C-alpha positions as semicolon CSV with decimal commas, in nm:
position;residue;x (nm);y (nm);z (nm)
1;X;0,017;0,034;-0,001
2;X;0,130;0,343;-0,143
3;X;-0,061;0,488;0,123
4;X;0,153;0,401;0,370
5;X;0,539;0,368;0,192
6;X;0,643;0,737;0,437
7;X;0,427;0,630;0,766
8;X;0,677;0,574;1,035
9;X;0,441;0,549;1,408
10;X;0,695;0,526;1,699
11;X;0,600;0,404;1,986
12;X;0,674;0,384;2,368
13;X;0,820;-0,025;2,267
14;X;0,812;-0,025;1,892
15;X;0,868;0,141;1,584
16;X;0,600;0,033;1,309
17;X;0,818;0,098;0,931
18;X;0,659;0,015;0,585
19;X;0,760;-0,265;0,433
20;X;1,083;-0,244;0,261
21;X;1,310;-0,443;0,013
22;X;1,665;-0,416;0,316
23;X;1,319;-0,644;0,532
24;X;1,285;-0,912;0,369
25;X;1,587;-1,161;0,381
26;X;1,532;-1,119;0,784
27;X;1,114;-1,207;0,715
28;X;1,194;-1,478;0,447
29;X;1,399;-1,656;0,725
30;X;1,138;-1,609;1,003
31;X;0,886;-1,800;0,789
32;X;1,063;-2,080;0,696
33;X;0,962;-2,241;1,127
34;X;0,724;-2,438;1,089
35;X;0,578;-2,316;1,429
36;X;0,491;-1,937;1,259
37;X;0,367;-2,104;0,944
38;X;0,070;-2,292;1,151
39;X;0,029;-2,021;1,353
40;X;-0,038;-1,781;1,058
41;X;-0,188;-2,068;0,827
42;X;0,049;-1,950;0,564
43;X;0,268;-2,210;0,278
44;X;0,685;-2,160;0,295
45;X;0,788;-1,942;-0,014
46;X;1,155;-1,863;-0,187
47;X;1,330;-1,601;-0,075
48;X;1,269;-1,491;-0,465
49;X;0,937;-1,535;-0,425
50;X;0,915;-1,307;-0,079
51;X;1,059;-1,030;-0,311
52;X;0,742;-1,094;-0,547
53;X;0,544;-1,068;-0,264
54;X;0,708;-0,762;-0,128
55;X;0,763;-0,574;-0,480
56;X;0,317;-0,694;-0,574
57;X;0,330;-0,463;-0,145
58;X;0,491;-0,209;-0,282
59;X;0,319;-0,202;-0,640
60;X;-0,052;-0,156;-0,510
61;X;-0,213;0,160;-0,588
62;X;-0,448;0,093;-0,306
63;X;-0,739;-0,001;-0,517
64;X;-0,773;-0,312;-0,730
65;X;-0,632;-0,680;-0,633
66;X;-0,338;-0,688;-0,476
67;X;-0,269;-1,054;-0,551
68;X;-0,411;-1,420;-0,636
69;X;-0,477;-1,592;-0,340
70;X;-0,805;-1,832;-0,192
71;X;-0,996;-1,480;-0,152
72;X;-0,949;-1,097;-0,302
73;X;-0,769;-0,877;-0,108
74;X;-0,856;-0,542;-0,283
75;X;-0,552;-0,351;-0,007
76;X;-0,308;-0,453;0,229
77;X;-0,151;-0,188;0,465
78;X;0,171;-0,341;0,646
79;X;0,410;-0,230;0,932
80;X;0,781;-0,403;1,001
81;X;0,785;-0,400;1,414
82;X;1,089;-0,278;1,557
83;X;1,235;-0,275;1,866
84;X;1,279;0,092;1,954
85;X;1,534;0,088;2,180
86;X;1,740;-0,073;2,023
87;X;1,621;0,131;1,664
88;X;1,702;0,489;1,872
89;X;2,049;0,362;1,996
90;X;2,180;0,399;1,668
91;X;2,405;0,097;1,697
92;X;2,213;-0,136;1,514
93;X;2,024;-0,202;1,170
94;X;1,692;-0,141;1,139
95;X;1,695;-0,513;1,066
96;X;1,887;-0,585;1,368
97;X;1,569;-0,379;1,493
98;X;1,278;-0,606;1,357
99;X;1,069;-0,853;1,544
100;X;0,800;-0,886;1,367
101;X;0,520;-0,770;1,165
102;X;0,126;-0,643;1,163
103;X;-0,086;-0,632;0,838
104;X;-0,466;-0,474;0,746
105;X;-0,604;-0,671;0,501
106;X;-0,883;-0,539;0,306
107;X;-1,134;-0,781;0,205
108;X;-1,487;-0,639;0,146
109;X;-1,517;-0,464;-0,202
110;X;-1,864;-0,351;-0,040
111;X;-1,768;-0,204;0,286
112;X;-1,373;0,000;0,285
113;X;-1,450;0,041;0,664
114;X;-1,401;-0,328;0,766
115;X;-1,083;-0,511;0,758
116;X;-0,865;-0,781;0,910
117;X;-0,602;-0,759;1,143
118;X;-0,308;-0,976;1,198
119;X;-0,024;-0,959;1,411
120;X;0,332;-1,164;1,454
121;X;0,576;-1,119;1,689
122;X;0,816;-1,346;1,530
123;X;1,139;-1,330;1,758
124;X;1,058;-1,630;2,044
125;X;1,256;-1,353;2,349
126;X;1,005;-1,069;2,262
127;X;0,660;-1,252;2,362
128;X;0,475;-1,198;2,654
129;X;0,743;-0,851;2,659
130;X;0,410;-0,621;2,506
131;X;0,530;-0,567;2,212
132;X;0,257;-0,721;2,050
133;X;-0,017;-0,567;2,301
134;X;0,079;-0,169;2,155
135;X;0,189;-0,310;1,804
136;X;-0,180;-0,418;1,709
137;X;-0,319;-0,105;1,894
138;X;-0,132;0,135;1,755
139;X;-0,266;-0,032;1,433
140;X;-0,566;-0,048;1,511
141;X;-0,550;0,344;1,568
142;X;-0,408;0,391;1,246
143;X;-0,616;0,163;1,049
144;X;-0,885;0,395;1,230
145;X;-0,799;0,722;1,206
146;X;-0,586;0,699;0,813
147;X;-0,787;0,459;0,679
148;X;-1,181;0,521;0,779
149;X;-1,158;0,123;0,932
150;X;-1,482;0,058;1,159
151;X;-1,496;-0,338;1,199
152;X;-1,220;-0,511;1,299
153;X;-1,129;-0,859;1,227
154;X;-0,907;-1,111;1,398
155;X;-0,878;-1,479;1,238
156;X;-0,640;-1,614;1,521
157;X;-0,514;-2,003;1,516
158;X;-0,720;-2,192;1,849
159;X;-0,382;-2,267;1,929
160;X;-0,238;-1,979;2,020
161;X;-0,475;-1,897;2,338
162;X;-0,255;-1,629;2,383
163;X;-0,335;-1,403;2,130
164;X;-0,661;-1,509;2,098
165;X;-0,691;-1,383;2,482
166;X;-0,514;-1,053;2,356
167;X;-0,803;-0,970;2,156
168;X;-1,035;-0,975;2,364
169;X;-0,862;-0,797;2,619
170;X;-0,968;-0,508;2,353
171;X;-1,327;-0,624;2,378
172;X;-1,293;-0,897;2,064
173;X;-1,583;-1,136;2,086
174;X;-1,542;-1,445;1,928
175;X;-1,812;-1,502;1,640
176;X;-1,742;-1,787;1,509
177;X;-1,458;-2,088;1,565
178;X;-1,327;-2,330;1,257
179;X;-1,279;-2,685;1,357
180;X;-1,142;-2,749;0,982
181;X;-0,895;-2,450;0,955
182;X;-0,860;-2,490;1,349
183;X;-0,884;-2,089;1,363
184;X;-1,113;-1,872;1,631
185;X;-1,287;-1,539;1,419
186;X;-1,336;-1,252;1,623
187;X;-1,485;-0,958;1,591
188;X;-1,454;-0,542;1,710
189;X;-1,673;-0,250;1,625
190;X;-1,567;0,097;1,681
191;X;-1,796;0,271;1,896
192;X;-1,779;0,682;2,000
193;X;-1,666;0,473;2,314
194;X;-1,364;0,265;2,189
195;X;-1,288;0,550;1,939
196;X;-1,256;0,767;2,208
197;X;-1,054;0,509;2,412
198;X;-0,864;0,377;2,119
199;X;-0,714;0,771;2,070
200;X;-0,714;0,831;2,422
201;X;-0,447;0,526;2,484
202;X;-0,226;0,637;2,218
203;X;-0,163;0,967;2,214
204;X;0,202;0,925;2,318
205;X;0,219;0,722;1,956
206;X;0,408;0,996;1,718
207;X;0,383;0,957;1,328
208;X;0,705;1,072;1,112
209;X;0,749;1,074;0,756
210;X;0,975;0,769;0,717
211;X;1,248;0,882;0,516
212;X;1,353;1,179;0,773
213;X;1,533;0,989;1,062
214;X;1,815;0,872;0,712
215;X;1,839;1,255;0,619
216;X;1,853;1,301;0,956
217;X;2,144;1,145;0,940
218;X;2,321;1,277;0,584
219;X;2,247;1,619;0,792
220;X;2,443;1,538;1,092
221;X;2,755;1,362;0,794
222;X;2,731;1,637;0,652
223;X;2,763;1,928;0,952
224;X;3,048;1,667;1,094
225;X;3,266;1,746;0,739
226;X;3,213;2,092;0,745
């Protein structure tokens, strides 16, 4: 999705950045895990296929089909999740700060206000530390305020009880369980009370231009050489 191609969201423990080609090798490494494949209902791809998927996301003009899957994804909004503490230190590359990703899938051609949300904290050492919670809330906040999303849907593997509990804590309601796909479907409709609550919870989030940090770094280098 080009809409968020220059969007960087800074929270307390995570930074969300657009999915760039430099992120692909680390992402591909994650998705070789059978555990993550099962939890995300994903098929393993080759590295070249991962690059193709990244390009398809980047070239998506926010209208029309993104790719052919079991269902039609009209638009996909993806952010890579970074460990903010490592990221702000300046001692690590952005790829070294990657801990997961988060997505919004707009799949209903008749309702652009509904989206499926998907969160993955791929690095095991970062699970249970609040990274998934803040990432999910930041993505919901972005979807609500920037994309006009009013209804969120989450499809979660039944074995992922921690993720199911997290969404239920966000007031998502379980609407169905599929024994065939071994997943629960949860929904949340944003009414005025939930909107106010989410805005209040996310008042600390800063939105920056993604390329700004690189430009600032280049400017500092120029200053030091003057």
